[in-house]
């Protein structure tokens, strides 16, 4: 039975989430509210929101949990060539937090295989926009010839990063942003990016499933660390991936 949360209710223990034999593995609770405060409580406990327009806010804690170690990002030979070109060509840029809301809206409008509509509703955009205003959510954006052609956004707490969504309007544009982000996070002592749910696409980038208990133990430690300050980098971070030693064919 799914627990209904009133505004002041705490989350139930994640072990009460629906199991793998259910129709919604990992579903933990539902609520009407989606406040920045509720989001912060969720992330610190290994819980995330995911729901569609017209549904209540659905809160999840999947087991296993898909995560990406920044240093384990898989960079193919072709992507490595692209990153070298991006580094050489001044028409390519990586911008951080140039327009967080625009990145969210671009992610919302990007079609996904097997998915009708988007879970990035206006309420989601408002809530994460508030986190961004507070310095807790960030966008990494790939720009080409003065246009935003790809990017991603997520939440940063201590030495933990929670990836939320990506989009690309140019070949490899989201991967370029992810490569820059991974290099920056690795350099700043972030050992794990939360990818939430297991997909073939995430696995192709180097993400792996781990037990929920292991994930939550890491979250408790990582979120207790100081936040990364300043949150700023550019495309020079991509140099981390341009040698054969640092990339995987």
JSON list of C-alpha atoms in Angstrom, two decimals:
[
{"chain": "A", "resi": 1, "resn": "UNK", "atom": "CA", "xyz": [0.00, 0.00, 0.00]},
{"chain": "A", "resi": 2, "resn": "UNK", "atom": "CA", "xyz": [1.36, 3.41, -1.02]},
{"chain": "A", "resi": 3, "resn": "UNK", "atom": "CA", "xyz": [1.58, 5.97, 1.78]},
{"chain": "A", "resi": 4, "resn": "UNK", "atom": "CA", "xyz": [-0.05, 9.37, 1.26]},
{"chain": "A", "resi": 5, "resn": "UNK", "atom": "CA", "xyz": [2.07, 12.22, 2.64]},
{"chain": "A", "resi": 6, "resn": "UNK", "atom": "CA", "xyz": [0.55, 15.37, 4.06]},
{"chain": "A", "resi": 7, "resn": "UNK", "atom": "CA", "xyz": [2.78, 18.48, 3.97]},
{"chain": "A", "resi": 8, "resn": "UNK", "atom": "CA", "xyz": [4.35, 17.90, 7.39]},
{"chain": "A", "resi": 9, "resn": "UNK", "atom": "CA", "xyz": [4.71, 14.12, 7.14]},
{"chain": "A", "resi": 10, "resn": "UNK", "atom": "CA", "xyz": [8.19, 12.58, 6.94]},
{"chain": "A", "resi": 11, "resn": "UNK", "atom": "CA", "xyz": [9.02, 10.06, 4.26]},
{"chain": "A", "resi": 12, "resn": "UNK", "atom": "CA", "xyz": [8.56, 6.43, 5.25]},
{"chain": "A", "resi": 13, "resn": "UNK", "atom": "CA", "xyz": [11.64, 4.19, 5.33]},
{"chain": "A", "resi": 14, "resn": "UNK", "atom": "CA", "xyz": [12.79, 3.43, 1.80]},
{"chain": "A", "resi": 15, "resn": "UNK", "atom": "CA", "xyz": [12.56, -0.29, 2.56]},
{"chain": "A", "resi": 16, "resn": "UNK", "atom": "CA", "xyz": [8.77, 0.13, 2.33]},
{"chain": "A", "resi": 17, "resn": "UNK", "atom": "CA", "xyz": [8.96, 0.93, -1.39]},
{"chain": "A", "resi": 18, "resn": "UNK", "atom": "CA", "xyz": [7.20, -1.54, -3.68]},
{"chain": "A", "resi": 19, "resn": "UNK", "atom": "CA", "xyz": [9.33, -4.53, -4.61]},
{"chain": "A", "resi": 20, "resn": "UNK", "atom": "CA", "xyz": [10.39, -5.97, -7.99]},
{"chain": "A", "resi": 21, "resn": "UNK", "atom": "CA", "xyz": [7.27, -8.15, -8.30]},
{"chain": "A", "resi": 22, "resn": "UNK", "atom": "CA", "xyz": [4.94, -5.13, -8.20]},
{"chain": "A", "resi": 23, "resn": "UNK", "atom": "CA", "xyz": [3.63, -3.06, -11.10]},
{"chain": "A", "resi": 24, "resn": "UNK", "atom": "CA", "xyz": [5.69, -0.07, -9.92]},
{"chain": "A", "resi": 25, "resn": "UNK", "atom": "CA", "xyz": [8.97, -1.27, -8.40]},
{"chain": "A", "resi": 26, "resn": "UNK", "atom": "CA", "xyz": [10.49, 1.40, -6.17]},
{"chain": "A", "resi": 27, "resn": "UNK", "atom": "CA", "xyz": [7.32, 3.45, -5.65]},
{"chain": "A", "resi": 28, "resn": "UNK", "atom": "CA", "xyz": [7.35, 4.63, -2.04]},
{"chain": "A", "resi": 29, "resn": "UNK", "atom": "CA", "xyz": [4.78, 7.38, -1.44]},
{"chain": "A", "resi": 30, "resn": "UNK", "atom": "CA", "xyz": [2.55, 10.04, -2.98]},
{"chain": "A", "resi": 31, "resn": "UNK", "atom": "CA", "xyz": [1.79, 13.64, -2.06]},
{"chain": "A", "resi": 32, "resn": "UNK", "atom": "CA", "xyz": [0.26, 16.86, -3.30]},
{"chain": "A", "resi": 33, "resn": "UNK", "atom": "CA", "xyz": [3.21, 19.08, -2.38]},
{"chain": "A", "resi": 34, "resn": "UNK", "atom": "CA", "xyz": [6.45, 19.49, -4.31]},
{"chain": "A", "resi": 35, "resn": "UNK", "atom": "CA", "xyz": [8.34, 22.11, -2.36]},
{"chain": "A", "resi": 36, "resn": "UNK", "atom": "CA", "xyz": [12.10, 22.73, -2.38]},
{"chain": "A", "resi": 37, "resn": "UNK", "atom": "CA", "xyz": [12.16, 21.62, 1.26]},
{"chain": "A", "resi": 38, "resn": "UNK", "atom": "CA", "xyz": [10.45, 18.33, 0.40]},
{"chain": "A", "resi": 39, "resn": "UNK", "atom": "CA", "xyz": [12.88, 17.79, -2.48]},
{"chain": "A", "resi": 40, "resn": "UNK", "atom": "CA", "xyz": [15.90, 18.28, -0.23]},
{"chain": "A", "resi": 41, "resn": "UNK", "atom": "CA", "xyz": [14.53, 15.80, 2.30]},
{"chain": "A", "resi": 42, "resn": "UNK", "atom": "CA", "xyz": [13.97, 13.34, -0.52]},
{"chain": "A", "resi": 43, "resn": "UNK", "atom": "CA", "xyz": [17.43, 13.59, -2.05]},
{"chain": "A", "resi": 44, "resn": "UNK", "atom": "CA", "xyz": [19.17, 13.21, 1.29]},
{"chain": "A", "resi": 45, "resn": "UNK", "atom": "CA", "xyz": [17.26, 9.94, 1.80]},
{"chain": "A", "resi": 46, "resn": "UNK", "atom": "CA", "xyz": [17.75, 8.44, -1.65]},
{"chain": "A", "resi": 47, "resn": "UNK", "atom": "CA", "xyz": [14.25, 9.34, -2.88]},
{"chain": "A", "resi": 48, "resn": "UNK", "atom": "CA", "xyz": [13.25, 11.16, -6.06]},
{"chain": "A", "resi": 49, "resn": "UNK", "atom": "CA", "xyz": [10.00, 12.43, -7.65]},
{"chain": "A", "resi": 50, "resn": "UNK", "atom": "CA", "xyz": [8.74, 11.05, -10.96]},
{"chain": "A", "resi": 51, "resn": "UNK", "atom": "CA", "xyz": [5.18, 11.41, -12.19]},
{"chain": "A", "resi": 52, "resn": "UNK", "atom": "CA", "xyz": [3.10, 12.64, -15.12]},
{"chain": "A", "resi": 53, "resn": "UNK", "atom": "CA", "xyz": [0.79, 15.59, -15.55]},
{"chain": "A", "resi": 54, "resn": "UNK", "atom": "CA", "xyz": [-2.50, 14.97, -13.73]},
{"chain": "A", "resi": 55, "resn": "UNK", "atom": "CA", "xyz": [-1.01, 12.51, -11.24]},
{"chain": "A", "resi": 56, "resn": "UNK", "atom": "CA", "xyz": [-0.14, 13.23, -7.61]},
{"chain": "A", "resi": 57, "resn": "UNK", "atom": "CA", "xyz": [3.56, 13.65, -6.88]},
{"chain": "A", "resi": 58, "resn": "UNK", "atom": "CA", "xyz": [4.97, 10.12, -6.83]},
{"chain": "A", "resi": 59, "resn": "UNK", "atom": "CA", "xyz": [8.11, 9.45, -4.79]},
{"chain": "A", "resi": 60, "resn": "UNK", "atom": "CA", "xyz": [10.47, 6.61, -5.66]},
{"chain": "A", "resi": 61, "resn": "UNK", "atom": "CA", "xyz": [13.44, 4.76, -4.21]},
{"chain": "A", "resi": 62, "resn": "UNK", "atom": "CA", "xyz": [14.50, 2.09, -6.67]},
{"chain": "A", "resi": 63, "resn": "UNK", "atom": "CA", "xyz": [16.50, -1.01, -5.83]},
{"chain": "A", "resi": 64, "resn": "UNK", "atom": "CA", "xyz": [18.94, -1.44, -7.44]},
{"chain": "A", "resi": 65, "resn": "UNK", "atom": "CA", "xyz": [19.90, 2.17, -8.10]},
{"chain": "A", "resi": 66, "resn": "UNK", "atom": "CA", "xyz": [21.65, 3.20, -11.33]},
{"chain": "A", "resi": 67, "resn": "UNK", "atom": "CA", "xyz": [24.77, 5.30, -10.68]},
{"chain": "A", "resi": 68, "resn": "UNK", "atom": "CA", "xyz": [27.71, 6.61, -12.69]},
{"chain": "A", "resi": 69, "resn": "UNK", "atom": "CA", "xyz": [31.17, 7.06, -11.21]},
{"chain": "A", "resi": 70, "resn": "UNK", "atom": "CA", "xyz": [32.45, 10.24, -12.94]},
{"chain": "A", "resi": 71, "resn": "UNK", "atom": "CA", "xyz": [35.86, 8.72, -13.68]},
{"chain": "A", "resi": 72, "resn": "UNK", "atom": "CA", "xyz": [34.17, 5.67, -15.24]},
{"chain": "A", "resi": 73, "resn": "UNK", "atom": "CA", "xyz": [32.39, 7.59, -18.02]},
{"chain": "A", "resi": 74, "resn": "UNK", "atom": "CA", "xyz": [32.69, 5.60, -21.25]},
{"chain": "A", "resi": 75, "resn": "UNK", "atom": "CA", "xyz": [34.12, 7.76, -24.03]},
{"chain": "A", "resi": 76, "resn": "UNK", "atom": "CA", "xyz": [34.12, 6.08, -27.42]},
{"chain": "A", "resi": 77, "resn": "UNK", "atom": "CA", "xyz": [36.75, 6.69, -30.07]},
{"chain": "A", "resi": 78, "resn": "UNK", "atom": "CA", "xyz": [34.31, 8.80, -32.09]},
{"chain": "A", "resi": 79, "resn": "UNK", "atom": "CA", "xyz": [33.26, 10.88, -29.07]},
{"chain": "A", "resi": 80, "resn": "UNK", "atom": "CA", "xyz": [36.89, 11.41, -28.14]},
{"chain": "A", "resi": 81, "resn": "UNK", "atom": "CA", "xyz": [37.49, 12.82, -31.62]},
{"chain": "A", "resi": 82, "resn": "UNK", "atom": "CA", "xyz": [34.48, 15.10, -31.18]},
{"chain": "A", "resi": 83, "resn": "UNK", "atom": "CA", "xyz": [35.78, 16.36, -27.83]},
{"chain": "A", "resi": 84, "resn": "UNK", "atom": "CA", "xyz": [39.13, 17.20, -29.41]},
{"chain": "A", "resi": 85, "resn": "UNK", "atom": "CA", "xyz": [37.34, 19.16, -32.11]},
{"chain": "A", "resi": 86, "resn": "UNK", "atom": "CA", "xyz": [35.24, 20.99, -29.53]},
{"chain": "A", "resi": 87, "resn": "UNK", "atom": "CA", "xyz": [38.38, 21.95, -27.62]},
{"chain": "A", "resi": 88, "resn": "UNK", "atom": "CA", "xyz": [40.04, 23.34, -30.75]},
{"chain": "A", "resi": 89, "resn": "UNK", "atom": "CA", "xyz": [37.06, 25.17, -32.22]},
{"chain": "A", "resi": 90, "resn": "UNK", "atom": "CA", "xyz": [36.14, 28.49, -30.55]},
{"chain": "A", "resi": 91, "resn": "UNK", "atom": "CA", "xyz": [32.58, 28.17, -31.89]},
{"chain": "A", "resi": 92, "resn": "UNK", "atom": "CA", "xyz": [31.97, 25.45, -29.29]},
{"chain": "A", "resi": 93, "resn": "UNK", "atom": "CA", "xyz": [31.39, 26.40, -25.64]},
{"chain": "A", "resi": 94, "resn": "UNK", "atom": "CA", "xyz": [30.44, 24.81, -22.35]},
{"chain": "A", "resi": 95, "resn": "UNK", "atom": "CA", "xyz": [28.39, 27.17, -20.21]},
{"chain": "A", "resi": 96, "resn": "UNK", "atom": "CA", "xyz": [27.26, 26.48, -16.65]},
{"chain": "A", "resi": 97, "resn": "UNK", "atom": "CA", "xyz": [23.95, 27.88, -15.37]},
{"chain": "A", "resi": 98, "resn": "UNK", "atom": "CA", "xyz": [23.51, 30.19, -18.36]},
{"chain": "A", "resi": 99, "resn": "UNK", "atom": "CA", "xyz": [19.74, 29.56, -18.36]},
{"chain": "A", "resi": 100, "resn": "UNK", "atom": "CA", "xyz": [18.68, 26.75, -16.04]},
{"chain": "A", "resi": 101, "resn": "UNK", "atom": "CA", "xyz": [14.97, 26.99, -16.81]},
{"chain": "A", "resi": 102, "resn": "UNK", "atom": "CA", "xyz": [15.59, 26.95, -20.57]},
{"chain": "A", "resi": 103, "resn": "UNK", "atom": "CA", "xyz": [17.53, 23.70, -20.16]},
{"chain": "A", "resi": 104, "resn": "UNK", "atom": "CA", "xyz": [14.68, 22.17, -18.16]},
{"chain": "A", "resi": 105, "resn": "UNK", "atom": "CA", "xyz": [12.16, 23.18, -20.81]},
{"chain": "A", "resi": 106, "resn": "UNK", "atom": "CA", "xyz": [14.38, 21.76, -23.57]},
{"chain": "A", "resi": 107, "resn": "UNK", "atom": "CA", "xyz": [14.59, 18.47, -21.66]},
{"chain": "A", "resi": 108, "resn": "UNK", "atom": "CA", "xyz": [10.81, 18.47, -21.27]},
{"chain": "A", "resi": 109, "resn": "UNK", "atom": "CA", "xyz": [10.27, 18.95, -25.01]},
{"chain": "A", "resi": 110, "resn": "UNK", "atom": "CA", "xyz": [12.72, 16.23, -26.10]},
{"chain": "A", "resi": 111, "resn": "UNK", "atom": "CA", "xyz": [10.93, 13.02, -27.23]},
{"chain": "A", "resi": 112, "resn": "UNK", "atom": "CA", "xyz": [11.98, 9.83, -25.41]},
{"chain": "A", "resi": 113, "resn": "UNK", "atom": "CA", "xyz": [11.69, 6.29, -26.74]},
{"chain": "A", "resi": 114, "resn": "UNK", "atom": "CA", "xyz": [8.74, 4.54, -25.13]},
{"chain": "A", "resi": 115, "resn": "UNK", "atom": "CA", "xyz": [7.59, 7.64, -23.26]},
{"chain": "A", "resi": 116, "resn": "UNK", "atom": "CA", "xyz": [4.52, 9.71, -24.04]},
{"chain": "A", "resi": 117, "resn": "UNK", "atom": "CA", "xyz": [4.58, 13.29, -22.81]},
{"chain": "A", "resi": 118, "resn": "UNK", "atom": "CA", "xyz": [6.99, 14.40, -20.11]},
{"chain": "A", "resi": 119, "resn": "UNK", "atom": "CA", "xyz": [7.43, 14.11, -16.38]},
{"chain": "A", "resi": 120, "resn": "UNK", "atom": "CA", "xyz": [9.02, 17.59, -16.33]},
{"chain": "A", "resi": 121, "resn": "UNK", "atom": "CA", "xyz": [5.80, 19.43, -15.53]},
{"chain": "A", "resi": 122, "resn": "UNK", "atom": "CA", "xyz": [5.39, 23.11, -14.71]},
{"chain": "A", "resi": 123, "resn": "UNK", "atom": "CA", "xyz": [5.42, 22.19, -11.01]},
{"chain": "A", "resi": 124, "resn": "UNK", "atom": "CA", "xyz": [8.70, 20.33, -11.46]},
{"chain": "A", "resi": 125, "resn": "UNK", "atom": "CA", "xyz": [10.20, 23.29, -13.30]},
{"chain": "A", "resi": 126, "resn": "UNK", "atom": "CA", "xyz": [9.10, 25.68, -10.54]},
{"chain": "A", "resi": 127, "resn": "UNK", "atom": "CA", "xyz": [10.45, 23.48, -7.73]},
{"chain": "A", "resi": 128, "resn": "UNK", "atom": "CA", "xyz": [13.83, 22.83, -9.32]},
{"chain": "A", "resi": 129, "resn": "UNK", "atom": "CA", "xyz": [14.04, 26.46, -10.38]},
{"chain": "A", "resi": 130, "resn": "UNK", "atom": "CA", "xyz": [13.81, 27.37, -6.70]},
{"chain": "A", "resi": 131, "resn": "UNK", "atom": "CA", "xyz": [16.66, 24.96, -5.94]},
{"chain": "A", "resi": 132, "resn": "UNK", "atom": "CA", "xyz": [18.69, 26.57, -8.69]},
{"chain": "A", "resi": 133, "resn": "UNK", "atom": "CA", "xyz": [18.06, 30.03, -7.24]},
{"chain": "A", "resi": 134, "resn": "UNK", "atom": "CA", "xyz": [19.40, 28.68, -3.95]},
{"chain": "A", "resi": 135, "resn": "UNK", "atom": "CA", "xyz": [22.56, 27.34, -5.60]},
{"chain": "A", "resi": 136, "resn": "UNK", "atom": "CA", "xyz": [21.55, 23.68, -5.24]},
{"chain": "A", "resi": 137, "resn": "UNK", "atom": "CA", "xyz": [20.65, 22.81, -8.84]},
{"chain": "A", "resi": 138, "resn": "UNK", "atom": "CA", "xyz": [22.74, 23.44, -11.94]},
{"chain": "A", "resi": 139, "resn": "UNK", "atom": "CA", "xyz": [22.68, 23.20, -15.70]},
{"chain": "A", "resi": 140, "resn": "UNK", "atom": "CA", "xyz": [25.61, 22.29, -17.94]},
{"chain": "A", "resi": 141, "resn": "UNK", "atom": "CA", "xyz": [25.06, 23.54, -21.47]},
{"chain": "A", "resi": 142, "resn": "UNK", "atom": "CA", "xyz": [26.70, 22.82, -24.82]},
{"chain": "A", "resi": 143, "resn": "UNK", "atom": "CA", "xyz": [26.71, 25.83, -27.14]},
{"chain": "A", "resi": 144, "resn": "UNK", "atom": "CA", "xyz": [27.63, 25.96, -30.83]},
{"chain": "A", "resi": 145, "resn": "UNK", "atom": "CA", "xyz": [27.78, 29.16, -32.86]},
{"chain": "A", "resi": 146, "resn": "UNK", "atom": "CA", "xyz": [25.93, 31.05, -30.17]},
{"chain": "A", "resi": 147, "resn": "UNK", "atom": "CA", "xyz": [23.09, 28.53, -29.81]},
{"chain": "A", "resi": 148, "resn": "UNK", "atom": "CA", "xyz": [22.35, 26.11, -26.97]},
{"chain": "A", "resi": 149, "resn": "UNK", "atom": "CA", "xyz": [22.41, 22.72, -28.70]},
{"chain": "A", "resi": 150, "resn": "UNK", "atom": "CA", "xyz": [22.44, 20.35, -25.74]},
{"chain": "A", "resi": 151, "resn": "UNK", "atom": "CA", "xyz": [22.77, 20.07, -22.02]},
{"chain": "A", "resi": 152, "resn": "UNK", "atom": "CA", "xyz": [21.70, 18.54, -18.75]},
{"chain": "A", "resi": 153, "resn": "UNK", "atom": "CA", "xyz": [20.60, 19.56, -15.29]},
{"chain": "A", "resi": 154, "resn": "UNK", "atom": "CA", "xyz": [20.70, 18.11, -11.80]},
{"chain": "A", "resi": 155, "resn": "UNK", "atom": "CA", "xyz": [20.97, 18.70, -8.08]},
{"chain": "A", "resi": 156, "resn": "UNK", "atom": "CA", "xyz": [24.24, 19.10, -6.17]},
{"chain": "A", "resi": 157, "resn": "UNK", "atom": "CA", "xyz": [24.41, 18.42, -2.44]},
{"chain": "A", "resi": 158, "resn": "UNK", "atom": "CA", "xyz": [27.79, 18.25, -0.75]},
{"chain": "A", "resi": 159, "resn": "UNK", "atom": "CA", "xyz": [29.87, 15.86, -2.84]},
{"chain": "A", "resi": 160, "resn": "UNK", "atom": "CA", "xyz": [26.85, 14.19, -4.43]},
{"chain": "A", "resi": 161, "resn": "UNK", "atom": "CA", "xyz": [25.30, 14.97, -7.81]},
{"chain": "A", "resi": 162, "resn": "UNK", "atom": "CA", "xyz": [21.82, 13.82, -8.82]},
{"chain": "A", "resi": 163, "resn": "UNK", "atom": "CA", "xyz": [21.41, 13.78, -12.58]},
{"chain": "A", "resi": 164, "resn": "UNK", "atom": "CA", "xyz": [17.89, 14.59, -13.74]},
{"chain": "A", "resi": 165, "resn": "UNK", "atom": "CA", "xyz": [17.64, 14.88, -17.52]},
{"chain": "A", "resi": 166, "resn": "UNK", "atom": "CA", "xyz": [19.57, 15.61, -20.71]},
{"chain": "A", "resi": 167, "resn": "UNK", "atom": "CA", "xyz": [18.73, 16.85, -24.20]},
{"chain": "A", "resi": 168, "resn": "UNK", "atom": "CA", "xyz": [20.55, 17.16, -27.52]},
{"chain": "A", "resi": 169, "resn": "UNK", "atom": "CA", "xyz": [19.70, 19.16, -30.64]},
{"chain": "A", "resi": 170, "resn": "UNK", "atom": "CA", "xyz": [23.08, 18.36, -32.20]},
{"chain": "A", "resi": 171, "resn": "UNK", "atom": "CA", "xyz": [24.93, 15.06, -32.46]},
{"chain": "A", "resi": 172, "resn": "UNK", "atom": "CA", "xyz": [26.65, 14.21, -29.14]},
{"chain": "A", "resi": 173, "resn": "UNK", "atom": "CA", "xyz": [25.74, 17.60, -27.60]},
{"chain": "A", "resi": 174, "resn": "UNK", "atom": "CA", "xyz": [24.42, 16.06, -24.37]},
{"chain": "A", "resi": 175, "resn": "UNK", "atom": "CA", "xyz": [27.42, 13.71, -24.15]},
{"chain": "A", "resi": 176, "resn": "UNK", "atom": "CA", "xyz": [29.76, 16.70, -24.49]},
{"chain": "A", "resi": 177, "resn": "UNK", "atom": "CA", "xyz": [28.04, 18.35, -21.53]},
{"chain": "A", "resi": 178, "resn": "UNK", "atom": "CA", "xyz": [28.15, 15.13, -19.53]},
{"chain": "A", "resi": 179, "resn": "UNK", "atom": "CA", "xyz": [31.87, 14.66, -20.25]},
{"chain": "A", "resi": 180, "resn": "UNK", "atom": "CA", "xyz": [32.62, 18.17, -18.99]},
{"chain": "A", "resi": 181, "resn": "UNK", "atom": "CA", "xyz": [30.49, 17.60, -15.90]},
{"chain": "A", "resi": 182, "resn": "UNK", "atom": "CA", "xyz": [32.12, 14.25, -15.09]},
{"chain": "A", "resi": 183, "resn": "UNK", "atom": "CA", "xyz": [35.61, 15.72, -15.34]},
{"chain": "A", "resi": 184, "resn": "UNK", "atom": "CA", "xyz": [34.63, 18.62, -13.07]},
{"chain": "A", "resi": 185, "resn": "UNK", "atom": "CA", "xyz": [32.96, 16.37, -10.51]},
{"chain": "A", "resi": 186, "resn": "UNK", "atom": "CA", "xyz": [35.85, 13.92, -10.46]},
{"chain": "A", "resi": 187, "resn": "UNK", "atom": "CA", "xyz": [38.27, 16.79, -9.90]},
{"chain": "A", "resi": 188, "resn": "UNK", "atom": "CA", "xyz": [36.13, 17.95, -6.96]},
{"chain": "A", "resi": 189, "resn": "UNK", "atom": "CA", "xyz": [35.93, 14.62, -5.19]},
{"chain": "A", "resi": 190, "resn": "UNK", "atom": "CA", "xyz": [32.46, 13.50, -6.31]},
{"chain": "A", "resi": 191, "resn": "UNK", "atom": "CA", "xyz": [32.50, 9.70, -6.53]},
{"chain": "A", "resi": 192, "resn": "UNK", "atom": "CA", "xyz": [28.94, 9.06, -7.67]},
{"chain": "A", "resi": 193, "resn": "UNK", "atom": "CA", "xyz": [26.28, 10.55, -9.94]},
{"chain": "A", "resi": 194, "resn": "UNK", "atom": "CA", "xyz": [22.75, 9.32, -9.24]},
{"chain": "A", "resi": 195, "resn": "UNK", "atom": "CA", "xyz": [21.10, 8.19, -12.49]},
{"chain": "A", "resi": 196, "resn": "UNK", "atom": "CA", "xyz": [17.98, 6.85, -10.73]},
{"chain": "A", "resi": 197, "resn": "UNK", "atom": "CA", "xyz": [16.68, 4.16, -13.08]},
{"chain": "A", "resi": 198, "resn": "UNK", "atom": "CA", "xyz": [18.40, 1.44, -15.08]},
{"chain": "A", "resi": 199, "resn": "UNK", "atom": "CA", "xyz": [18.40, 1.95, -18.87]},
{"chain": "A", "resi": 200, "resn": "UNK", "atom": "CA", "xyz": [20.52, 0.67, -21.76]},
{"chain": "A", "resi": 201, "resn": "UNK", "atom": "CA", "xyz": [21.48, 4.24, -22.65]},
{"chain": "A", "resi": 202, "resn": "UNK", "atom": "CA", "xyz": [22.85, 4.94, -19.18]},
{"chain": "A", "resi": 203, "resn": "UNK", "atom": "CA", "xyz": [24.69, 1.62, -19.19]},
{"chain": "A", "resi": 204, "resn": "UNK", "atom": "CA", "xyz": [26.32, 2.56, -22.51]},
{"chain": "A", "resi": 205, "resn": "UNK", "atom": "CA", "xyz": [27.74, 5.64, -20.78]},
{"chain": "A", "resi": 206, "resn": "UNK", "atom": "CA", "xyz": [29.29, 3.60, -17.99]},
{"chain": "A", "resi": 207, "resn": "UNK", "atom": "CA", "xyz": [26.52, 3.67, -15.37]},
{"chain": "A", "resi": 208, "resn": "UNK", "atom": "CA", "xyz": [25.96, 0.56, -13.28]},
{"chain": "A", "resi": 209, "resn": "UNK", "atom": "CA", "xyz": [23.27, -0.64, -10.86]},
{"chain": "A", "resi": 210, "resn": "UNK", "atom": "CA", "xyz": [24.14, -0.93, -7.17]},
{"chain": "A", "resi": 211, "resn": "UNK", "atom": "CA", "xyz": [22.11, -2.06, -4.18]},
{"chain": "A", "resi": 212, "resn": "UNK", "atom": "CA", "xyz": [19.89, 0.62, -2.69]},
{"chain": "A", "resi": 213, "resn": "UNK", "atom": "CA", "xyz": [21.46, 0.14, 0.75]},
{"chain": "A", "resi": 214, "resn": "UNK", "atom": "CA", "xyz": [24.91, 0.82, -0.70]},
{"chain": "A", "resi": 215, "resn": "UNK", "atom": "CA", "xyz": [23.62, 3.88, -2.53]},
{"chain": "A", "resi": 216, "resn": "UNK", "atom": "CA", "xyz": [21.96, 5.37, 0.55]},
{"chain": "A", "resi": 217, "resn": "UNK", "atom": "CA", "xyz": [25.03, 4.75, 2.71]},
{"chain": "A", "resi": 218, "resn": "UNK", "atom": "CA", "xyz": [27.08, 6.70, 0.17]},
{"chain": "A", "resi": 219, "resn": "UNK", "atom": "CA", "xyz": [24.49, 9.50, 0.00]},
{"chain": "A", "resi": 220, "resn": "UNK", "atom": "CA", "xyz": [24.60, 10.00, 3.77]},
{"chain": "A", "resi": 221, "resn": "UNK", "atom": "CA", "xyz": [28.37, 10.43, 3.68]},
{"chain": "A", "resi": 222, "resn": "UNK", "atom": "CA", "xyz": [28.60, 12.47, 0.48]},
{"chain": "A", "resi": 223, "resn": "UNK", "atom": "CA", "xyz": [25.83, 14.95, 1.33]},
{"chain": "A", "resi": 224, "resn": "UNK", "atom": "CA", "xyz": [27.48, 15.67, 4.69]},
{"chain": "A", "resi": 225, "resn": "UNK", "atom": "CA", "xyz": [30.54, 17.05, 2.85]},
{"chain": "A", "resi": 226, "resn": "UNK", "atom": "CA", "xyz": [30.86, 20.78, 2.02]},
{"chain": "A", "resi": 227, "resn": "UNK", "atom": "CA", "xyz": [29.17, 21.95, -1.16]},
{"chain": "A", "resi": 228, "resn": "UNK", "atom": "CA", "xyz": [31.33, 22.56, -4.23]},
{"chain": "A", "resi": 229, "resn": "UNK", "atom": "CA", "xyz": [32.09, 26.29, -4.43]},
{"chain": "A", "resi": 230, "resn": "UNK", "atom": "CA", "xyz": [32.30, 27.88, -6.90]},
{"chain": "A", "resi": 231, "resn": "UNK", "atom": "CA", "xyz": [30.22, 25.84, -9.28]},
{"chain": "A", "resi": 232, "resn": "UNK", "atom": "CA", "xyz": [31.87, 26.99, -12.49]},
{"chain": "A", "resi": 233, "resn": "UNK", "atom": "CA", "xyz": [33.83, 25.41, -15.31]},
{"chain": "A", "resi": 234, "resn": "UNK", "atom": "CA", "xyz": [34.28, 25.56, -19.08]},
{"chain": "A", "resi": 235, "resn": "UNK", "atom": "CA", "xyz": [35.18, 23.28, -21.97]},
{"chain": "A", "resi": 236, "resn": "UNK", "atom": "CA", "xyz": [38.79, 22.96, -20.84]},
{"chain": "A", "resi": 237, "resn": "UNK", "atom": "CA", "xyz": [37.49, 20.18, -18.58]},
{"chain": "A", "resi": 238, "resn": "UNK", "atom": "CA", "xyz": [37.07, 18.06, -21.71]},
{"chain": "A", "resi": 239, "resn": "UNK", "atom": "CA", "xyz": [40.83, 17.62, -21.98]},
{"chain": "A", "resi": 240, "resn": "UNK", "atom": "CA", "xyz": [40.40, 14.95, -19.29]},
{"chain": "A", "resi": 241, "resn": "UNK", "atom": "CA", "xyz": [38.95, 12.61, -21.93]},
{"chain": "A", "resi": 242, "resn": "UNK", "atom": "CA", "xyz": [40.98, 13.32, -25.06]},
{"chain": "A", "resi": 243, "resn": "UNK", "atom": "CA", "xyz": [43.86, 10.88, -24.57]},
{"chain": "A", "resi": 244, "resn": "UNK", "atom": "CA", "xyz": [43.42, 7.15, -25.32]},
{"chain": "A", "resi": 245, "resn": "UNK", "atom": "CA", "xyz": [44.46, 6.31, -21.76]},
{"chain": "A", "resi": 246, "resn": "UNK", "atom": "CA", "xyz": [41.50, 8.22, -20.28]},
{"chain": "A", "resi": 247, "resn": "UNK", "atom": "CA", "xyz": [38.88, 6.93, -22.69]},
{"chain": "A", "resi": 248, "resn": "UNK", "atom": "CA", "xyz": [37.33, 3.59, -23.57]},
{"chain": "A", "resi": 249, "resn": "UNK", "atom": "CA", "xyz": [36.84, 2.49, -27.13]}
]
